Short mmCIF file of C-alpha atoms and ligand atoms in Angstrom, two decimals:
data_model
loop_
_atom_site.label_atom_id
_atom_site.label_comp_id
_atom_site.label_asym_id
_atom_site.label_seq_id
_atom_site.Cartn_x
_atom_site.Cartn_y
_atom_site.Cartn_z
CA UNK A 1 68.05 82.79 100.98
CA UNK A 2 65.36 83.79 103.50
CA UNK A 3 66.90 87.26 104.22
CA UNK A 4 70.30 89.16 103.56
CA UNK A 5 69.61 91.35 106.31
CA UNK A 6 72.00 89.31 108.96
CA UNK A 7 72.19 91.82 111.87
CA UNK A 8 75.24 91.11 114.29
CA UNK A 9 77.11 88.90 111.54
CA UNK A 10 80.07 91.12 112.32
CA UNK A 11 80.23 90.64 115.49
CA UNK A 12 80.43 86.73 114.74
CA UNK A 13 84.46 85.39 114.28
CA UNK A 14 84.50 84.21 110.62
CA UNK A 15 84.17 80.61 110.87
CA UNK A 16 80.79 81.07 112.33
CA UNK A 17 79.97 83.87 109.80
CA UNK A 18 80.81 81.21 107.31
CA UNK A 19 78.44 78.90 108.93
CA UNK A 20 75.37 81.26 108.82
CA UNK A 21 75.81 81.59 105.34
CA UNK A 22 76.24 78.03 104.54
CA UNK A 23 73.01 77.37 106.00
CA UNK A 24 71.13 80.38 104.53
CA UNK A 25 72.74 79.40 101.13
CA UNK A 26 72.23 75.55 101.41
CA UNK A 27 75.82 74.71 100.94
CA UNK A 28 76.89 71.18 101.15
CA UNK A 29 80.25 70.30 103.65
CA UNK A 30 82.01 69.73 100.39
CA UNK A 31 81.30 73.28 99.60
CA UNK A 32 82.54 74.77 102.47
CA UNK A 33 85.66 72.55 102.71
CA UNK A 34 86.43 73.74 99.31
CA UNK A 35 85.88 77.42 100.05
CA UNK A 36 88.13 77.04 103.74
CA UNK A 37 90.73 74.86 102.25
CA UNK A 38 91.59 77.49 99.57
CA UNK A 39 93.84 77.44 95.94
CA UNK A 40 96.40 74.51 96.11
CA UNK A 41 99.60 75.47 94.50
CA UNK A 42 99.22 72.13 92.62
CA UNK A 43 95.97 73.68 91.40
CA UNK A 44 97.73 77.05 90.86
CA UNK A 45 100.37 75.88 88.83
CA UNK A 46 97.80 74.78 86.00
CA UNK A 47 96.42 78.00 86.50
CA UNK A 48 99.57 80.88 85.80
CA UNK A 49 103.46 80.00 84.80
CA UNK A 50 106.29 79.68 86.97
CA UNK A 51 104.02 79.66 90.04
CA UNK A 52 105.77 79.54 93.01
CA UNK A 53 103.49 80.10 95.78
CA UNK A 54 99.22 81.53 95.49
CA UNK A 55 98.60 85.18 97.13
CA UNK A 56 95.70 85.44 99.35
CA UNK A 57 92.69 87.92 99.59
CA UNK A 58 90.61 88.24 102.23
CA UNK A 59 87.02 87.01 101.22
CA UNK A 60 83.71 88.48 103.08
CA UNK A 61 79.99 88.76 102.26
CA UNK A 62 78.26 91.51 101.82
CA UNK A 63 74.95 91.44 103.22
CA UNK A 64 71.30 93.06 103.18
CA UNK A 65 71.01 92.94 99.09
CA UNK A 66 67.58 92.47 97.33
CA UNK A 67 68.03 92.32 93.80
CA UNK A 68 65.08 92.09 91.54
CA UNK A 69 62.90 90.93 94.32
CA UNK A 70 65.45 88.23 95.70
CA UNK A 71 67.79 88.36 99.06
CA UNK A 72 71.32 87.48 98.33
CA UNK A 73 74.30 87.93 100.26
CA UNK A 74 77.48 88.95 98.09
CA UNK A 75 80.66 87.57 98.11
CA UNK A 76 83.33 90.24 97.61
CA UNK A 77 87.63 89.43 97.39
CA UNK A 78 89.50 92.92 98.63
CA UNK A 79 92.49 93.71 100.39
CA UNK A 80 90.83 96.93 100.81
CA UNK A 81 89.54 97.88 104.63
CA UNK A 82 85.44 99.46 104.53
CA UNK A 83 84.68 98.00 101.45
CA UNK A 84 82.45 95.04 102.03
CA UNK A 85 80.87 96.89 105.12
CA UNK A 86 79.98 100.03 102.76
CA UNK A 87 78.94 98.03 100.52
CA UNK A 88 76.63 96.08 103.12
CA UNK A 89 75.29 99.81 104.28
CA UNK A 90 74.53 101.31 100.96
CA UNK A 91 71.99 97.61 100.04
CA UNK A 92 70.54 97.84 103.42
CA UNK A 93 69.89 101.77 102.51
CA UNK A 94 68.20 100.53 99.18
CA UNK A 95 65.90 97.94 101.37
CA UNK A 96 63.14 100.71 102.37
CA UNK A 97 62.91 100.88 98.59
CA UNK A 98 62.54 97.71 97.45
CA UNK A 99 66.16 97.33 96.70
CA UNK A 100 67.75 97.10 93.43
CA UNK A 101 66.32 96.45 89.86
CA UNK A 102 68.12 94.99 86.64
CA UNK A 103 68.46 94.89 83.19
CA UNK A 104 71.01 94.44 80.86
CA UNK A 105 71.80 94.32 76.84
CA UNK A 106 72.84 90.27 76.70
CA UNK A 107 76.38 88.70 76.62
CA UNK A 108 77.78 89.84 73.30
CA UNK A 109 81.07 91.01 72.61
CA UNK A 110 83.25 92.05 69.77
CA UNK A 111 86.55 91.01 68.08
CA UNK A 112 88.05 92.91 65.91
CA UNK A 113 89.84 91.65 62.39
CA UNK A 114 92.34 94.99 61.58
CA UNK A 115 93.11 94.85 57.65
CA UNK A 116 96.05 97.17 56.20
CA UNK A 117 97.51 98.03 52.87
CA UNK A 118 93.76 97.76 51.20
CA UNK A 119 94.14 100.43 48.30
CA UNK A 120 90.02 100.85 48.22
CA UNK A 121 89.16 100.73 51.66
CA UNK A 122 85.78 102.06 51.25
CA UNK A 123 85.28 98.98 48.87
CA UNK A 124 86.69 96.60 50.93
CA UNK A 125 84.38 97.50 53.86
CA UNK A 126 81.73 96.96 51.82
CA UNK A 127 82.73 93.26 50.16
CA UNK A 128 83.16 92.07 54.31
CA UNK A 129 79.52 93.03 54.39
CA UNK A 130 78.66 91.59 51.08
CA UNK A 131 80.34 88.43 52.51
CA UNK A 132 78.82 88.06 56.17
CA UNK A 133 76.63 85.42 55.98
CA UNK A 134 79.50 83.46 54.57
CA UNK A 135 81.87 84.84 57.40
CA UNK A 136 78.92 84.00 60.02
CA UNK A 137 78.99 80.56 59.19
CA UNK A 138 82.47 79.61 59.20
CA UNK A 139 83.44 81.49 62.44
CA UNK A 140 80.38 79.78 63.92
CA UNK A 141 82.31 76.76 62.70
CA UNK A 142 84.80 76.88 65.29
CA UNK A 143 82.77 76.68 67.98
CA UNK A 144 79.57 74.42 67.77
CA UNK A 145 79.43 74.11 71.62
CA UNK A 146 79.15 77.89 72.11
CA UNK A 147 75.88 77.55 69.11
CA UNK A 148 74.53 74.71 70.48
CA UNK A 149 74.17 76.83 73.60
CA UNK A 150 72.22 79.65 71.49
CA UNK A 151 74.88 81.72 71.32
CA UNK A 152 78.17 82.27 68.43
CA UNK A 153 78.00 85.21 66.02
CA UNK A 154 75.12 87.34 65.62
CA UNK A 155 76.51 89.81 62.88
CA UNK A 156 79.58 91.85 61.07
CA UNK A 157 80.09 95.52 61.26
CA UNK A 158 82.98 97.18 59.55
CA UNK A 159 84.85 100.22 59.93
CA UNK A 160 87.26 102.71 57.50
CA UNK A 161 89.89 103.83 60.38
CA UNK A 162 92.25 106.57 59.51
CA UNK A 163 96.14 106.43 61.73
CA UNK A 164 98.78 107.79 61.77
CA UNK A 165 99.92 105.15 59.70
CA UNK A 166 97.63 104.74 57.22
CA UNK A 167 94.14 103.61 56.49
CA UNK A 168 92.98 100.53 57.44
CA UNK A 169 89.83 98.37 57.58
CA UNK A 170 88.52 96.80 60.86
CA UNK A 171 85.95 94.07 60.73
CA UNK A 172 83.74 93.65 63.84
CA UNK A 173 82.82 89.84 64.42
CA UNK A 174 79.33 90.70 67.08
CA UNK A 175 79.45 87.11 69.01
CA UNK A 176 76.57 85.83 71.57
CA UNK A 177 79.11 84.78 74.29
CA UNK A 178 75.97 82.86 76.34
CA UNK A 179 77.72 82.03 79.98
CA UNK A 180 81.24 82.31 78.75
CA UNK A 181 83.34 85.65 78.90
CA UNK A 182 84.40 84.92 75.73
CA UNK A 183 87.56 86.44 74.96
CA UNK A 184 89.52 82.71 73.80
CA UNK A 185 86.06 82.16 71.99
CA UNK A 186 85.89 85.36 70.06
CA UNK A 187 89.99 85.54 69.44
CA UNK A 188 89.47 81.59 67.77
CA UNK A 189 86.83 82.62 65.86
CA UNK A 190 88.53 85.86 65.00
CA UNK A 191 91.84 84.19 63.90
CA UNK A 192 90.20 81.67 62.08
CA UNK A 193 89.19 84.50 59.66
CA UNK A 194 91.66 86.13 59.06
CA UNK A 195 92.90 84.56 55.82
CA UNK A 196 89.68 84.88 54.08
CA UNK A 197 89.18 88.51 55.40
CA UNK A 198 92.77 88.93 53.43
CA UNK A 199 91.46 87.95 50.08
CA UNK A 200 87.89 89.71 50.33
CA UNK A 201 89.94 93.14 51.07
CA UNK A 202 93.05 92.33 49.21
CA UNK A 203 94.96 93.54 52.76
CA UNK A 204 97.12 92.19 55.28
CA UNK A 205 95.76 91.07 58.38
CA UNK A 206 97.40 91.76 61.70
CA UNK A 207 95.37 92.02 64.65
CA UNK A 208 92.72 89.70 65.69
CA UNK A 209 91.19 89.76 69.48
CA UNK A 210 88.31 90.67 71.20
CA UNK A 211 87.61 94.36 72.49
CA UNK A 212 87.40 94.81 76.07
CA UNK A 213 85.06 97.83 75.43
CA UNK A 214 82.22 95.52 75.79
CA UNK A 215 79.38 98.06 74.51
CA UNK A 216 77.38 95.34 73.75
CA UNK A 217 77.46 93.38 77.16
CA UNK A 218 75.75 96.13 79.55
CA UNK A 219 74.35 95.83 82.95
CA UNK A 220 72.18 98.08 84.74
CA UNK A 221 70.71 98.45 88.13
CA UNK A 222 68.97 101.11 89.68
CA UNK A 223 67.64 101.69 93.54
CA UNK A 224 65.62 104.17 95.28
CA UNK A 225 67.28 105.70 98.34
CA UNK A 226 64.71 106.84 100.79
CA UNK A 227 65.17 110.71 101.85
CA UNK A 228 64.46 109.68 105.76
CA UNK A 229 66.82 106.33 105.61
CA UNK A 230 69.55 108.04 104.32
CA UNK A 231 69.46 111.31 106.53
CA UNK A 232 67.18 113.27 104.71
CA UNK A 233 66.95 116.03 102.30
CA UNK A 234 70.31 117.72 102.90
CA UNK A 235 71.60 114.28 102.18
CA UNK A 236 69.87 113.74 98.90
CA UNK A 237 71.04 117.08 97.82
CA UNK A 238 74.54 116.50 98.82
CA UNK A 239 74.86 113.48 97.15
CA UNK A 240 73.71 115.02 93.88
CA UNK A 241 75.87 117.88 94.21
CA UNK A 242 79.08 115.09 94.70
CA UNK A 243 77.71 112.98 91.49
CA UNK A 244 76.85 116.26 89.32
CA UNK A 245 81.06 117.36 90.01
CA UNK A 246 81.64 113.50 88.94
CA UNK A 247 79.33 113.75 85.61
CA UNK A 248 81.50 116.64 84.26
CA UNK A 249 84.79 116.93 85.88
CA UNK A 250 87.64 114.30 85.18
CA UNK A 251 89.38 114.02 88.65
CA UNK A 252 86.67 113.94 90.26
CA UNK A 253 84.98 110.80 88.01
CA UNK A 254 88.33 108.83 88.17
CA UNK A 255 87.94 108.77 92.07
CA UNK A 256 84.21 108.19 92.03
CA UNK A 257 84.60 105.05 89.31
CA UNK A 258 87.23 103.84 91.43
CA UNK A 259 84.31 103.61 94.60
CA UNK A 260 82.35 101.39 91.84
CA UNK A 261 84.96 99.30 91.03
CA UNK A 262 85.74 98.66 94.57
CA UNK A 263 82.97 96.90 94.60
CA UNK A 264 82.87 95.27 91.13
CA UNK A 265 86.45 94.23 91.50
CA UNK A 266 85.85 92.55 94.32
CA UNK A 267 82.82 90.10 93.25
CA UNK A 268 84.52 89.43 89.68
CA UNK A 269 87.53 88.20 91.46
CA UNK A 270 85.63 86.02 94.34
CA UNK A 271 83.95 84.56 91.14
CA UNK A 272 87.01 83.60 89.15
CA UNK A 273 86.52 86.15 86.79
CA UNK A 274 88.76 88.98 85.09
CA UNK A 275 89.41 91.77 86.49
CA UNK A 276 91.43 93.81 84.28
CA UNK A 277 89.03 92.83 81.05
CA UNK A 278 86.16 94.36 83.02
CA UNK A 279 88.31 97.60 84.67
CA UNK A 280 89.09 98.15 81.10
CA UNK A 281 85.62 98.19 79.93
CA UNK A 282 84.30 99.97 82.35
CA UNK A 283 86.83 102.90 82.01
CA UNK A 284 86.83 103.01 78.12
CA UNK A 285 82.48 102.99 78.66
CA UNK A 286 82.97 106.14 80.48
CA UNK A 287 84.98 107.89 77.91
CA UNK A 288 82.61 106.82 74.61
CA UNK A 289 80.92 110.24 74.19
CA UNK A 290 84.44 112.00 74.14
CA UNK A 291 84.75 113.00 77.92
CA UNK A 292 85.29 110.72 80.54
CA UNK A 293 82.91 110.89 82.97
CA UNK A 294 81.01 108.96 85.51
CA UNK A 295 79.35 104.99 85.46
CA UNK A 296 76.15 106.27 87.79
CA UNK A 297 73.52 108.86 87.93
CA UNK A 298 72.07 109.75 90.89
CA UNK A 299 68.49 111.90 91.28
CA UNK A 300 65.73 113.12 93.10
CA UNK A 301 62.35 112.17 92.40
CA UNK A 302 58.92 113.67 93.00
CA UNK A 303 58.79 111.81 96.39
CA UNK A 304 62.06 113.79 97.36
CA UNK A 305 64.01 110.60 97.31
CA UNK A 306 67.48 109.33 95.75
CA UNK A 307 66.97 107.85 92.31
CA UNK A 308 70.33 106.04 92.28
CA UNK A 309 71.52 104.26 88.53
CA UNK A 310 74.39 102.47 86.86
CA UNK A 311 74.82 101.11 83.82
CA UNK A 312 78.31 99.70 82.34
CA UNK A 313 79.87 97.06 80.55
CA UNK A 314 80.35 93.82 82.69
CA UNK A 315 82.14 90.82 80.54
CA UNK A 316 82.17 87.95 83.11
CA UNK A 317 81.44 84.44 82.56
CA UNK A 318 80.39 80.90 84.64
CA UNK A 319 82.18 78.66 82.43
CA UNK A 320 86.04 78.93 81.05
CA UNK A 321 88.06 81.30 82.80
CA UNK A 322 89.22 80.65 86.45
CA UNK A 323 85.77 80.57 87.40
CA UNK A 324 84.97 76.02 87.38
CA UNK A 325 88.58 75.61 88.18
CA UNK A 326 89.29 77.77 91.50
CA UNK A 327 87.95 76.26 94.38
CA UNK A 328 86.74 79.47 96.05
CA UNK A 329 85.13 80.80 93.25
CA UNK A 330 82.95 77.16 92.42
CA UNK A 331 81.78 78.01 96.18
CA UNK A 332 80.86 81.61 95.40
CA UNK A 333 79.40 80.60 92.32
CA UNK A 334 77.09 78.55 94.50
CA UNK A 335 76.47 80.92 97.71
CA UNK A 336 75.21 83.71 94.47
CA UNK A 337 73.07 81.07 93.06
CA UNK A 338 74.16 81.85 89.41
CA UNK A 339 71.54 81.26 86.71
CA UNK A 340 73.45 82.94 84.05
CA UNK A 341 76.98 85.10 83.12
CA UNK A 342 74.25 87.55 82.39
CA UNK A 343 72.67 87.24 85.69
CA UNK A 344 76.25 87.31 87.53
CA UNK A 345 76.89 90.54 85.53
CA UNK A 346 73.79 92.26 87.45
CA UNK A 347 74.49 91.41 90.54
CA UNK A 348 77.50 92.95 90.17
CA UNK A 349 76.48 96.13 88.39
CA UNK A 350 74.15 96.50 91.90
CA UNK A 351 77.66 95.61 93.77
CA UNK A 352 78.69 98.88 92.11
CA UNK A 353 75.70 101.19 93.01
CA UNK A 354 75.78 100.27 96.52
CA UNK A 355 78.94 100.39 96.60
CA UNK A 356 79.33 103.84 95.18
CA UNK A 357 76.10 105.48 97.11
CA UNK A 358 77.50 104.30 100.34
CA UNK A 359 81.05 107.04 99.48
CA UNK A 360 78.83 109.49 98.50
CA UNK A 361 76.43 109.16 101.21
CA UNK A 362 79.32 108.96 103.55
CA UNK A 363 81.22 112.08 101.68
CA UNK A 364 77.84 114.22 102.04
CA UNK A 365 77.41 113.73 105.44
CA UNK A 366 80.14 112.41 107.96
CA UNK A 367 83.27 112.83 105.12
CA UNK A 368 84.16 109.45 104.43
CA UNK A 369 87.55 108.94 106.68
CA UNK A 370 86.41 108.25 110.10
CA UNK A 371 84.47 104.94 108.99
CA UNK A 372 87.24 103.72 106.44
CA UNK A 373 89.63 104.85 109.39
CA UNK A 374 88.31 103.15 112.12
CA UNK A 375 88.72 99.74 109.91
CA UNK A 376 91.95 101.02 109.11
CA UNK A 377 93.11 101.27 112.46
CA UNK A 378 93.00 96.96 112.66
CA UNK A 379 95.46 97.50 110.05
CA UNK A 380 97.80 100.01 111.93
CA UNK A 381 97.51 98.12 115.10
CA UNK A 382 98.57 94.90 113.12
CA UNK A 383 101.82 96.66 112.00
CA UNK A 384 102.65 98.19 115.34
CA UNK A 385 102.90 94.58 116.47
CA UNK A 386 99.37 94.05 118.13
CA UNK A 387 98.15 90.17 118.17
CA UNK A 388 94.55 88.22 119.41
CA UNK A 389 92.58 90.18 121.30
CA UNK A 390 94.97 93.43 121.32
CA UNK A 391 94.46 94.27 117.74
CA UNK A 392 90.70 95.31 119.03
CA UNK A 393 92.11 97.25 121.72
CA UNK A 394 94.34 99.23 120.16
CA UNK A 395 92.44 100.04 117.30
CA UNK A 396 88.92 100.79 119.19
CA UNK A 397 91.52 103.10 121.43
CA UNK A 398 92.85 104.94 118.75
CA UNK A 399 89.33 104.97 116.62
CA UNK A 400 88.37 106.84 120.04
CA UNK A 401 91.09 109.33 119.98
CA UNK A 402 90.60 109.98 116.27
CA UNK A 403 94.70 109.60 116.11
CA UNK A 404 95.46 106.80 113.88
CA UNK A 405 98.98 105.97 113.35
CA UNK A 406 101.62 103.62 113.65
CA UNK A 407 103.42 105.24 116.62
CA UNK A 408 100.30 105.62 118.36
CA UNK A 409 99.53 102.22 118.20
CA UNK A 410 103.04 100.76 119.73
CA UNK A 411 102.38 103.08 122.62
CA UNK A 412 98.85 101.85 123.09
CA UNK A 413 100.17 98.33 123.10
CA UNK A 414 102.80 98.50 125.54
CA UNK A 415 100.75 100.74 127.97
CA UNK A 416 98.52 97.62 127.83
CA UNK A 417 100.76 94.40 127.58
CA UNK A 418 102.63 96.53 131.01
P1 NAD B 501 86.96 79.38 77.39
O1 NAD B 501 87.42 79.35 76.00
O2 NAD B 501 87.73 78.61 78.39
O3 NAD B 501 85.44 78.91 77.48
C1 NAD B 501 84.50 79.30 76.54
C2 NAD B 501 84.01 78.10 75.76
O4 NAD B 501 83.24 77.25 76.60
C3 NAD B 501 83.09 78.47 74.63
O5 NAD B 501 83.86 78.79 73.51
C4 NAD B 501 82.23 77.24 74.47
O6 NAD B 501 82.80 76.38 73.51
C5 NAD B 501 82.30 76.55 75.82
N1 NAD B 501 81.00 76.54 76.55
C6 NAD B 501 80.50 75.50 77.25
N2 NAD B 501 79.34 75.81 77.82
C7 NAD B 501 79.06 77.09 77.49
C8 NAD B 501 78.00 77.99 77.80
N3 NAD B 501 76.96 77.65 78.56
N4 NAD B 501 78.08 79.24 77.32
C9 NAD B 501 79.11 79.64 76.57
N5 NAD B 501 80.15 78.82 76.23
C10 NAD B 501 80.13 77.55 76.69
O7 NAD B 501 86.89 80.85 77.99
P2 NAD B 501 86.43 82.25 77.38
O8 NAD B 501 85.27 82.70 78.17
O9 NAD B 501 86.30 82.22 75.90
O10 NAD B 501 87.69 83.17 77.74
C11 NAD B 501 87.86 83.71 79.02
C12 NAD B 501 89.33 83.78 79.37
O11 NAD B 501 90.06 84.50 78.39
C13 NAD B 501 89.58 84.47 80.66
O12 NAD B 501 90.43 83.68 81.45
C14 NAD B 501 90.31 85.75 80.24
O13 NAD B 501 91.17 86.17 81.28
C15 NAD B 501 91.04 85.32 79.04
N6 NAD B 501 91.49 86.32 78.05
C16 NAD B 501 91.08 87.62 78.08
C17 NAD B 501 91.50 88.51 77.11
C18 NAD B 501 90.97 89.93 77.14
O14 NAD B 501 90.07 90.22 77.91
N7 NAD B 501 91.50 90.83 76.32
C19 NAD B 501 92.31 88.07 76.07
C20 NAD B 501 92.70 86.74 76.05
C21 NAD B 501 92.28 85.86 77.02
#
């Protein structure tokens, strides 16, 4: 697109929204007929089991994002009010500075093969390794498609794990996922090995699936705040102060990874993707040096500025998944202009940053509830009964008053429906 910086789109009632970014994304009719008309519950019930119905989302774009020299507006799914617009402020706070810059490690992920009852597990690590090429070869077996797109697996680790109930040996299979997310591809390949792994270790097999700690499938992104765009140096140092608590101190990191994952969640979901295989990742990534701690780093540089960073494991794929088969998330697929799993996976580790700058920014400054209230009060005035034009009303009258509540809102709205 020419420019993600789409002043006013706010203003604009959604069907014209949608509109703007059809034409800035070059989608076709059939595109955005797919995208309005939504999940069937025909198409749902191939999806899940027992379907009786599909739940709906809201689905917005977040705007003003340069990533790696490219404009792109963002698709984000969230029930969540403030989300999409904070996300929105913190990429148009990254713009002064060129906006956001990737890298990442590749799509690889593991499976693990867990052997028991080995009586020399020490030796039997080391016959998996004496047998990898071997076990390379016939787990690549399984899935020609996934080597004929370069990818399958790369390599073998194994591990001596001590329990509670005993030793065992786990074999790591390290698979090149390409554009797939890869868990059914790395549990076939897994399973298929299983009975050799058996007779190299003289064990019993039991588990065999892919680790959602994807250590090997990182994204990272990284954006310079400018001092004066973001309110200056008391700013820059509050913000560090906020992320420093977040580094080292538990409760405080929970509630600041949750602020990233509001906006990761939200663009692996409008893409199809899995949510809970990348939550999972992401939270077990911020616990591998012993201490859980926080997914960004945030710093000032000579210039005075805010040196904002993430980097975490995102496992998300274009093909398999719900991703080619839900009609919202083809469209999405198409508004990102997705080369890659890999580049989807950057895009949304910069969904993160922004997403997580904006809270801090907002807790250093202002305190973060009158924005997220002031969106919340749509909400309130929704439940107090408010319809059309009234919902607007109410809420910009109790925004105003700073008193957000139900109660407040039904007396609003019958002072003006008198
Ligand atoms: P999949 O098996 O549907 O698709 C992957 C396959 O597509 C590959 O094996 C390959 O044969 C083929 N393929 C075609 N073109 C490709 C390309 N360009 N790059 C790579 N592969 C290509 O799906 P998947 O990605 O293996 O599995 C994802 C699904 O597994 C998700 O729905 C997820 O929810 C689910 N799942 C997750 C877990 C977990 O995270 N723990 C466990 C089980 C299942």
């Amino acid at each position: 697109m020419k420019s993600s910086r789409i002043p006013g789109i706010y203003k604009l009632p959604p069907v014209e929204r949608l509109k703007v970014i059809a034409k800035e994304t070059g989608l076709s009719a059939d595109d955005v007929g797919q995208l309005i008309a939504g999940l069937a519950v025909e198409q749902a019930d191939r999806m899940a089991e027992n379907v009786i119905g599909t739940f709906q989302v809201p689905l917005g774009v977040a705007t003003n994002f340069i990533i790696d020299g490219l404009e792109l507006a963002v698709p984000m799914a969230t029930e969540e009010p403030s989300v999409i617009a904070a996300a929105s402020n913190g990429a148009r706070m990254a713009r002064e500075g060129g906006g956001f810059v990737t890298s990442s490690t590749g799509p690889v992920m593991r499976a693990q093969i867990q052997a028991v009852g080995i009586a020399d597990p020490f030796g039997a690590r080391q016959e998996i390794l004496n047998h990898k090429d071997e076990l390379i070869k016939a787990a690549n077996e399984k899935d020609p498609m996934l080597v004929k797109f370069g990818g399958g697996v790369k390599d073998i680790e194994a591990y001596v794990i001590e329990s509670r109930v005993g030793t065992m040996v786990v074999a790591h299979l390290i698979v090149d996922c390409r554009d797939a997310m890869g868990a059914n591809a790395v549990n076939t390949m897994a399973e298929s090995l299983a009975p050799r792994i058996e007779q190299i270790t003289g064990g019993r097999v039991y588990l065999r699936i892919i680790s959602n700690l994807a250590d090997l499938r990182l994204a990272r992104a990284k954006a310079v705040f400018k001092a004066q765009e973001i309110g200056g140096a008391e700013v820059v140092d509050g913000i560090i102060q906020a992320a420093a608590l977040a580094e080292v101190d538990p409760y405080r990191a929970a509630t600041h990874n949750k602020g990233i994952m509001n906006g990761v969640t939200a663009v692996v979901l409008a893409t199809g993707n899995d949510t809970r295989a990348v939550e999972a990742g992401a939270h077990a990534y911020a616990s591998m040096r012993g201490r859980y701690t926080s997914l960004t780093r945030y710093e000032k540089n000579k210039d005075g500025d805010l040196v904002g960073s993430i980097e975490m494991p995102v496992a998300v794929g274009l093909v398999g998944g719900a991703t080619r088969v839900h009609p919202v998330a083809k469209t999405v697929v198409k508004i990102l202009g997705l080369k890659s799993a890999d580049h989807l996976s950057r895009i949304i580790a910069c969904v993160g940053l922004a997403q997580n700058f904006a809270a801090l920014r907002a807790l250093a400054s202002e305190g973060i509830q009158r924005g997220h209230m002031t969106l919340h009060a749509k909400n309130v005035a929704v439940q107090a009964g408010a319809r059309c034009d009234l919902v607007e009303m109410v809420a910009a009258r109790m925004a105003a008053e700073r008193r957000i509540n139900v109660d407040r809102a039904a007396e609003i709205l019958k002072e003006l429906e008198k």
